[in-house]
């Protein structure tokens, strides 16, 4: 019997499947890698502009929480009238291709499109190139039903606080008045009061977000604790941080008649 | 500076290992002369990798290989990888006169990725101790391979090549394993076990 098992062992190739050739854990892509996930999601949203109410999910930090991510997708798919999902950074834990691929395998089971934003763990090792290949640019924006969603890189520590992250010039331009845009929402991984955010840029960053013609909210993740705060002078723009996926909570955000509401939901 | 030195040291070591083969008999002790030439496709040590091998233990069931691998840009690189591999062949099955099968050979190996984005240590000015706990350059792996050995003397009627071995090898690394054990049941095995195939020529 043992001899038979040993002789059959070469069949392990067949059992595990031939899709498993890996050149390096740090490879940027493999033959069947998904590409332009964010652009494809945005195109899908543009094709199907829905009702006047925008409802979307803010979640983040999927890093290594595959089991909880699966449950999250099930929970979101049960909610009615969700427009899209924001996965707000730390998609991967080690910046590896296989991690982003595994997370995408799970998130592509969503019935709605999702947007992946860059987190500090996604920038580790070759992660920046993996993210760019699979998801797209680090700073990008899209307009959905008159609201401009501005997704950007705030992982200052990963560029050694050199003063270029976040890119304030780009951000100012994004928040400037534009036809067809009634409101703005900022989306990034590291919140401006965190130690991983470049302190020298924090005040100007908050002002850029708050001083637009109409910013509804700024959305973050990273701290692993749900929190809402109102930085700046006027204290009117909510900065909302989501819990990580492993805490099995997310934020449901709704915009109707120019007003934003949010709710923390457990699953 | 320290990292730069280590990288250069490893690089020089590789050059020494690769080029001090047969021509340099006089200067090199016998045990340093490689007995095997190894060429491998995939298996997490490069799109293609080339290396030298040494049989270990009296029964020669162990092997120690040093490979240099390359991933071109069009295959998800550019990456340059140095690996040191050890494997042991506990079982041998005689298929026919000139063919032997080593069905399941466990091993361990380490890879080192060259390049600015990969480091032994995290920059102490930027990161507190333990901010990230793993190394991006140095990666430990465990492996299991299946190998078929062809007796060159009997099959190819030559005494210059002593043996030819074809193998397939699965490996995983510590980062894939911690992801797997945190999510038992949710991560398919094929997401963490990665395949490579290779050819070992014994001289």
Coordinates of C-alpha atoms in Angstrom, one line a residue:
Chain A
X1 CA 0.0 0.0 0.0
X2 CA 2.7 2.4 1.0
X3 CA 4.6 1.6 -2.2
X4 CA 1.5 2.4 -4.2
X5 CA 1.0 5.7 -2.5
X6 CA 4.7 6.6 -3.2
X7 CA 4.4 5.6 -6.8
X8 CA 1.3 7.7 -7.2
X9 CA 2.9 10.7 -5.7
X10 CA 3.9 12.2 -9.0
X11 CA 0.2 12.7 -9.6
X12 CA 0.4 15.6 -7.1
X13 CA 0.9 17.8 -10.0
X14 CA -2.5 16.9 -11.3
X15 CA -4.2 17.2 -7.9
X16 CA -2.9 20.7 -7.2
X17 CA -3.4 22.0 -10.7
X18 CA -0.9 23.4 -13.2
X19 CA -1.9 27.0 -12.6
X20 CA 0.6 27.1 -9.7
X21 CA 3.9 28.0 -11.5
X22 CA 5.4 30.9 -9.6
X23 CA 8.5 32.8 -10.6
X24 CA 8.8 34.7 -7.3
X25 CA 6.4 35.7 -4.5
X26 CA 7.5 39.2 -5.6
X27 CA 6.5 38.9 -9.2
X28 CA 4.3 41.8 -10.4
X29 CA 1.8 39.7 -12.2
X30 CA 1.2 36.2 -13.6
X31 CA -0.3 35.2 -17.0
X32 CA -3.9 35.4 -15.9
X33 CA -3.7 38.4 -13.6
X34 CA -6.6 40.8 -13.5
X35 CA -5.9 44.3 -14.8
X36 CA -7.4 47.8 -14.3
X37 CA -9.8 46.6 -11.7
X38 CA -10.6 50.2 -10.7
X39 CA -11.1 51.5 -14.2
X40 CA -13.4 48.6 -15.0
X41 CA -15.5 49.2 -11.9
X42 CA -15.8 52.9 -12.7
X43 CA -16.8 52.1 -16.3
X44 CA -19.4 49.7 -14.9
X45 CA -20.8 52.4 -12.6
X46 CA -21.0 55.0 -15.4
X47 CA -22.9 52.6 -17.6
X48 CA -25.7 52.1 -15.0
X49 CA -26.4 55.4 -13.3
X50 CA -29.1 54.4 -10.8
X51 CA -31.6 56.3 -8.7
X52 CA -31.0 59.6 -6.9
X53 CA -29.8 57.9 -3.8
X54 CA -26.1 56.8 -3.5
X55 CA -25.5 53.9 -1.2
X56 CA -22.0 52.5 -0.8
X57 CA -19.9 50.5 1.6
X58 CA -16.7 51.7 3.2
X59 CA -14.4 48.8 4.3
X60 CA -10.6 48.3 4.5
X61 CA -7.6 46.3 5.7
X62 CA -8.4 43.0 4.1
X63 CA -4.8 42.0 4.8
X64 CA -4.7 38.3 5.5
X65 CA -8.4 38.2 6.6
X66 CA -9.6 36.0 3.8
X67 CA -12.2 34.1 5.8
X68 CA -13.7 37.3 7.2
X69 CA -13.6 38.9 3.7
X70 CA -15.7 36.0 2.4
X71 CA -18.3 36.6 5.1
X72 CA -18.2 40.4 4.4
X73 CA -19.0 39.8 0.7
X74 CA -21.9 37.6 1.6
X75 CA -23.2 40.2 4.1
X76 CA -22.9 43.0 1.5
X77 CA -24.5 41.0 -1.2
X78 CA -27.6 40.7 1.0
X79 CA -28.0 44.5 1.4
X80 CA -30.4 46.1 -1.0
X81 CA -29.5 48.9 -3.5
X82 CA -25.8 49.1 -2.9
X83 CA -24.0 51.0 -5.7
X84 CA -20.4 50.1 -5.0
X85 CA -17.9 49.1 -2.4
X86 CA -14.7 50.9 -1.3
X87 CA -11.8 48.7 -0.1
X88 CA -9.8 51.4 1.5
X89 CA -6.2 50.1 1.6
X90 CA -4.1 47.3 3.0
X91 CA -5.5 45.0 0.5
X92 CA -2.4 42.9 1.0
X93 CA -0.4 42.4 4.1
X94 CA 3.1 41.8 2.6
X95 CA 2.7 43.6 -0.7
X96 CA 2.6 40.3 -2.6
X97 CA 1.0 39.5 -5.9
X98 CA -0.7 36.4 -4.6
X99 CA -2.3 38.3 -1.7
X100 CA -3.9 40.9 -4.0
X101 CA -4.9 38.1 -6.4
X102 CA -6.6 36.2 -3.5
X103 CA -8.4 39.3 -2.2
X104 CA -9.6 40.0 -5.7
X105 CA -10.8 36.4 -6.1
X106 CA -13.0 37.0 -3.0
X107 CA -14.1 40.5 -3.9
X108 CA -15.0 39.7 -7.5
X109 CA -17.9 37.6 -5.9
X110 CA -19.5 40.9 -5.0
X111 CA -22.7 41.6 -6.9
X112 CA -21.5 45.3 -7.2
X113 CA -18.3 46.8 -8.4
X114 CA -15.5 47.5 -6.0
X115 CA -12.7 50.1 -5.9
X116 CA -9.3 49.2 -4.3
X117 CA -7.4 52.1 -2.7
X118 CA -3.7 52.0 -1.9
X119 CA -2.6 51.2 1.7
X120 CA 0.8 51.2 3.4
X121 CA 1.1 47.4 3.4
X122 CA 0.3 47.4 -0.4
X123 CA 3.4 49.5 -1.0
X124 CA 5.8 47.1 0.7
X125 CA 8.4 45.2 -1.4
X126 CA 7.2 45.1 -5.0
X127 CA 3.6 45.9 -3.9
X128 CA 3.4 49.3 -5.6
X129 CA 4.0 47.7 -9.0
X130 CA 1.6 44.9 -8.2
X131 CA -1.1 47.3 -7.2
X132 CA -0.6 49.5 -10.3
X133 CA -0.7 46.5 -12.6
X134 CA -3.8 45.0 -11.0
X135 CA -5.8 48.1 -9.7
X136 CA -4.3 51.1 -11.5
X137 CA -2.9 54.5 -10.5
X138 CA -2.4 55.4 -6.8
X139 CA -4.2 58.8 -7.2
X140 CA -7.5 58.7 -9.2
X141 CA -11.0 60.0 -9.0
X142 CA -14.4 59.3 -10.5
X143 CA -17.7 61.1 -10.6
X144 CA -20.9 59.2 -9.7
X145 CA -24.3 61.0 -9.8
X146 CA -22.7 64.4 -9.3
X147 CA -20.4 63.4 -6.4
X148 CA -16.7 63.3 -7.1
X149 CA -14.8 60.5 -5.2
X150 CA -11.2 61.4 -4.9
X151 CA -9.1 58.3 -4.0
X152 CA -5.4 59.0 -3.1
X153 CA -2.3 57.8 -1.5
X154 CA -1.7 59.1 2.1
X155 CA 0.9 56.5 3.1
X156 CA 3.6 59.0 3.9
X157 CA 5.8 56.7 5.9
X158 CA 6.3 54.4 2.9
X159 CA 8.0 57.3 1.1
X160 CA 10.0 58.2 4.3
X161 CA 8.0 61.4 4.9
X162 CA 9.7 63.1 2.0
X163 CA 6.9 65.6 1.6
X164 CA 5.4 64.3 -1.6
X165 CA 2.7 62.0 -0.1
X166 CA -0.1 63.0 -0.1
X167 CA 0.3 64.9 -3.4
X168 CA -1.3 68.2 -2.3
X169 CA -1.0 69.9 -5.7
X170 CA -2.9 67.0 -7.3
X171 CA -5.4 67.1 -4.5
X172 CA -6.1 70.8 -4.8
X173 CA -6.7 70.4 -8.5
X174 CA -9.1 67.6 -7.8
X175 CA -11.1 69.7 -5.3
X176 CA -11.4 72.7 -7.6
X177 CA -14.9 73.5 -9.0
X178 CA -16.0 71.5 -12.0
X179 CA -19.1 71.3 -14.1
X180 CA -21.3 68.3 -13.3
X181 CA -19.8 68.0 -9.8
X182 CA -22.0 69.1 -6.8
X183 CA -20.1 67.4 -4.0
X184 CA -16.8 65.8 -3.1
X185 CA -15.7 62.9 -1.0
X186 CA -12.0 62.2 -0.1
X187 CA -10.9 58.6 0.2
X188 CA -7.5 57.5 1.5
X189 CA -6.0 54.8 3.8
X190 CA -4.1 56.7 6.5
X191 CA -6.1 59.5 8.3
X192 CA -4.3 62.9 8.7
X193 CA -4.0 62.7 12.5
X194 CA -2.1 59.4 12.4
X195 CA 1.6 59.0 13.0
X196 CA 2.0 57.4 9.5
X197 CA 0.7 60.6 7.9
X198 CA 3.3 63.3 7.1
X199 CA 2.7 65.8 9.9
X200 CA 4.1 68.7 7.9
X201 CA 1.4 68.3 5.3
X202 CA -1.6 67.5 7.7
X203 CA -3.0 71.1 8.1
X204 CA -2.9 71.9 4.4
X205 CA -4.3 68.5 3.6
X206 CA -7.3 69.0 5.9
X207 CA -7.8 72.6 4.6
X208 CA -7.8 71.3 1.0
X209 CA -10.5 68.8 1.8
X210 CA -12.6 71.1 4.0
X211 CA -12.4 74.2 1.9
X212 CA -13.8 72.9 -1.3
X213 CA -17.2 74.2 -2.4
X214 CA -19.0 71.2 -0.8
X215 CA -17.1 68.3 0.8
X216 CA -19.5 65.7 2.3
X217 CA -16.9 63.5 4.0
X218 CA -13.4 62.1 4.1
X219 CA -13.1 58.3 4.4
X220 CA -10.2 56.4 5.9
X221 CA -9.1 53.0 7.4
X222 CA -5.7 51.9 8.8
X223 CA -6.2 52.5 12.5
X224 CA -8.2 49.4 13.0
X225 CA -10.8 51.4 15.0
X226 CA -14.0 52.9 13.8
X227 CA -14.0 56.6 14.6
X228 CA -15.6 59.8 13.4
X229 CA -13.9 63.2 13.9
X230 CA -14.1 66.7 12.6
X231 CA -10.7 68.3 12.1
X232 CA -10.1 71.9 10.9
X233 CA -11.7 75.2 12.0
X234 CA -15.3 74.8 10.9
X235 CA -15.7 71.3 12.3
X236 CA -18.4 70.4 9.8
X237 CA -16.8 67.8 7.6
X238 CA -16.9 64.3 9.1
X239 CA -13.7 62.2 8.8
X240 CA -14.9 58.6 9.0
X241 CA -12.6 55.7 9.7
X242 CA -13.8 52.2 9.1
X243 CA -13.0 49.1 11.2
X244 CA -10.8 46.5 9.6
X245 CA -12.4 43.5 7.9
X246 CA -11.2 41.2 10.7
X247 CA -13.4 43.1 13.2
X248 CA -16.4 42.1 11.1
X249 CA -17.8 45.6 10.8
X250 CA -18.1 48.1 8.0
X251 CA -19.6 51.5 7.3
X252 CA -22.7 51.9 5.1
X253 CA -22.8 55.4 3.6
X254 CA -25.8 57.0 2.0
X255 CA -26.1 60.3 0.2
X256 CA -29.6 61.7 -0.6
X257 CA -30.5 65.3 -1.5
X258 CA -26.9 66.4 -0.9
X259 CA -26.9 65.0 2.7
X260 CA -24.6 62.3 3.9
X261 CA -25.5 59.7 6.5
X262 CA -23.4 56.8 7.8
X263 CA -24.0 53.7 9.9
X264 CA -21.6 51.2 11.4
X265 CA -22.8 47.7 10.6
X266 CA -21.7 44.3 12.2
X267 CA -22.0 41.1 10.4
Chain B
X1 CA 25.7 51.2 3.5
X2 CA 25.5 47.9 5.5
X3 CA 22.8 46.6 3.2
X4 CA 24.8 47.6 0.1
X5 CA 27.8 45.7 1.5
X6 CA 25.8 42.5 2.2
X7 CA 24.2 42.6 -1.3
X8 CA 27.6 43.0 -2.9
X9 CA 29.1 40.2 -0.7
X10 CA 26.3 37.8 -1.8
X11 CA 26.8 38.8 -5.4
X12 CA 30.6 38.2 -5.2
X13 CA 30.0 34.8 -3.5
X14 CA 27.7 33.8 -6.3
X15 CA 30.3 34.8 -9.0
X16 CA 32.9 32.8 -7.2
X17 CA 30.7 29.8 -7.0
X18 CA 29.7 29.9 -10.6
X19 CA 33.1 30.6 -12.1
X20 CA 35.4 28.5 -10.0
X21 CA 34.4 25.3 -11.6
X22 CA 36.6 22.8 -13.5
X23 CA 39.2 25.2 -14.8
X24 CA 40.3 26.2 -11.4
X25 CA 40.9 22.7 -9.9
X26 CA 44.3 23.6 -8.6
X27 CA 43.1 26.4 -6.3
X28 CA 39.8 24.9 -5.1
X29 CA 39.5 22.1 -2.6
X30 CA 37.8 19.0 -4.0
X31 CA 34.7 19.4 -1.8
X32 CA 34.0 22.8 -3.3
X33 CA 33.9 21.6 -6.9
X34 CA 30.2 21.3 -7.9
X35 CA 29.0 17.8 -8.8
X36 CA 25.7 18.9 -10.3
X37 CA 24.5 21.5 -12.7
X38 CA 20.8 22.5 -12.1
X39 CA 18.4 24.3 -14.3
X40 CA 15.0 25.2 -13.0
X41 CA 11.9 26.8 -14.4
X42 CA 9.6 28.7 -11.9
X43 CA 9.3 27.3 -8.3
X44 CA 9.6 30.8 -6.8
X45 CA 13.3 31.2 -7.5
X46 CA 13.1 32.8 -11.0
X47 CA 11.4 32.4 -14.3
X48 CA 14.6 30.5 -15.1
X49 CA 17.4 29.7 -12.7
X50 CA 20.8 28.1 -13.1
X51 CA 22.8 26.6 -10.3
X52 CA 25.4 24.3 -9.0
X53 CA 24.7 21.4 -6.7
X54 CA 26.5 19.2 -4.2
X55 CA 25.4 15.8 -3.0
X56 CA 25.5 15.5 0.8
X57 CA 25.6 12.6 3.3
X58 CA 27.4 9.3 2.6
X59 CA 24.4 7.9 0.8
X60 CA 24.2 11.0 -1.4
X61 CA 20.5 11.2 -0.7
X62 CA 20.8 14.9 0.3
X63 CA 21.5 17.8 -2.0
X64 CA 22.7 21.3 -1.5
X65 CA 22.1 23.7 -4.4
X66 CA 22.9 27.4 -5.1
X67 CA 20.9 28.9 -7.8
X68 CA 20.7 32.3 -9.5
X69 CA 17.4 33.1 -10.9
X70 CA 16.0 35.8 -13.2
X71 CA 12.5 37.0 -13.9
X72 CA 12.3 39.1 -17.0
X73 CA 10.0 42.2 -17.1
X74 CA 7.6 40.4 -19.4
X75 CA 7.1 37.7 -16.9
X76 CA 6.4 39.9 -13.9
X77 CA 10.0 41.1 -13.1
X78 CA 12.6 42.3 -13.4
X79 CA 13.8 40.2 -10.5
X80 CA 17.1 38.7 -9.6
X81 CA 17.1 36.0 -7.0
X82 CA 19.8 34.0 -5.2
X83 CA 18.7 30.8 -3.6
X84 CA 20.3 28.2 -1.4
X85 CA 18.4 24.9 -1.4
X86 CA 18.6 21.7 0.7
X87 CA 16.5 18.5 0.0
X88 CA 16.6 15.0 1.2
X89 CA 15.4 11.9 -0.7
X90 CA 14.1 9.4 1.9
X91 CA 12.6 6.9 -0.6
X92 CA 13.9 5.4 -3.8
X93 CA 11.9 3.2 -6.1
X94 CA 13.6 1.2 -8.9
X95 CA 11.3 1.5 -11.9
X96 CA 13.6 -0.3 -14.4
X97 CA 17.3 -0.9 -14.9
X98 CA 18.2 2.7 -15.7
X99 CA 15.3 4.6 -14.1
X100 CA 14.8 5.4 -10.4
X101 CA 12.0 7.4 -8.8
X102 CA 12.4 9.5 -5.7
X103 CA 8.7 10.1 -5.0
X104 CA 8.6 12.6 -2.1
X105 CA 11.6 14.6 -1.1
X106 CA 11.2 17.2 1.6
X107 CA 13.4 20.3 1.6
X108 CA 14.0 23.8 2.8
X109 CA 15.4 26.8 0.9
X110 CA 16.1 30.4 1.3
X111 CA 15.8 33.1 -1.4
X112 CA 17.3 36.5 -1.5
X113 CA 15.9 39.2 -3.8
X114 CA 18.3 41.8 -5.1
X115 CA 16.9 45.3 -5.7
X116 CA 16.2 48.6 -4.0
X117 CA 12.6 47.6 -3.0
X118 CA 13.9 44.5 -1.1
X119 CA 15.8 44.8 2.2
X120 CA 17.1 42.6 5.0
X121 CA 16.3 45.3 7.5
X122 CA 13.7 48.0 7.6
X123 CA 15.1 51.5 7.7
X124 CA 15.5 52.4 11.4
X125 CA 14.9 56.1 10.7
X126 CA 11.5 55.4 9.2
X127 CA 10.2 52.4 11.0
X128 CA 10.1 51.6 14.7
X129 CA 11.2 48.1 15.7
X130 CA 8.5 45.6 14.8
X131 CA 6.4 47.9 12.6
X132 CA 6.8 45.2 10.0
X133 CA 8.0 41.9 11.3
X134 CA 9.3 40.2 8.1
X135 CA 12.1 40.7 5.7
X136 CA 11.3 41.6 2.1
X137 CA 14.6 40.4 0.7
X138 CA 15.1 37.1 2.6
X139 CA 12.4 34.5 2.4
X140 CA 12.4 31.0 3.9
X141 CA 10.6 28.3 2.0
X142 CA 9.7 24.6 2.6
X143 CA 9.4 22.3 -0.4
X144 CA 8.5 18.8 -1.5
X145 CA 9.7 17.4 -4.8
X146 CA 9.3 14.3 -7.0
X147 CA 12.4 13.2 -8.9
X148 CA 13.1 10.7 -11.7
X149 CA 16.7 9.7 -12.1
X150 CA 18.0 8.4 -15.4
X151 CA 21.3 6.5 -15.4
X152 CA 23.2 8.2 -18.2
X153 CA 25.8 5.4 -18.5
X154 CA 23.1 2.9 -19.4
X155 CA 20.8 5.2 -21.4
X156 CA 23.1 7.6 -23.1
X157 CA 26.2 5.3 -23.2
X158 CA 28.4 8.1 -22.0
X159 CA 30.6 8.4 -19.0
X160 CA 31.0 12.2 -19.1
X161 CA 27.5 12.6 -17.6
X162 CA 26.8 10.4 -14.6
X163 CA 23.1 11.0 -14.2
X164 CA 20.2 13.1 -15.3
X165 CA 17.3 13.9 -13.0
X166 CA 14.1 15.5 -13.8
X167 CA 12.0 16.9 -10.9
X168 CA 8.9 18.9 -10.0
X169 CA 8.9 20.8 -6.8
X170 CA 6.2 22.4 -4.7
X171 CA 7.1 25.1 -2.3
X172 CA 5.5 27.6 0.1
X173 CA 7.0 30.3 2.2
X174 CA 6.4 31.7 5.7
X175 CA 4.2 34.6 4.5
X176 CA 1.9 32.3 2.6
X177 CA 1.8 29.9 5.6
X178 CA 0.8 32.5 8.1
X179 CA -2.0 33.6 5.7
X180 CA -3.1 30.0 5.3
X181 CA -3.3 29.1 9.0
X182 CA -5.2 32.3 9.8
X183 CA -7.8 31.2 7.3
X184 CA -8.0 27.4 7.3
X185 CA -10.7 26.4 4.8
X186 CA -10.9 29.8 3.1
X187 CA -7.6 29.7 1.2
X188 CA -7.2 27.0 -1.5
X189 CA -4.0 25.1 -1.3
X190 CA -3.0 26.1 -4.8
X191 CA -2.9 29.7 -3.6
X192 CA 0.0 28.8 -1.3
X193 CA 1.8 25.9 -2.9
X194 CA 3.7 26.9 -6.0
X195 CA 5.2 24.7 -8.6
X196 CA 8.6 24.5 -10.4
X197 CA 10.2 22.0 -12.7
X198 CA 13.9 21.3 -13.1
X199 CA 16.7 19.3 -14.6
X200 CA 19.8 18.1 -12.6
X201 CA 22.8 16.9 -14.5
X202 CA 25.4 15.0 -12.4
X203 CA 29.0 15.3 -13.8

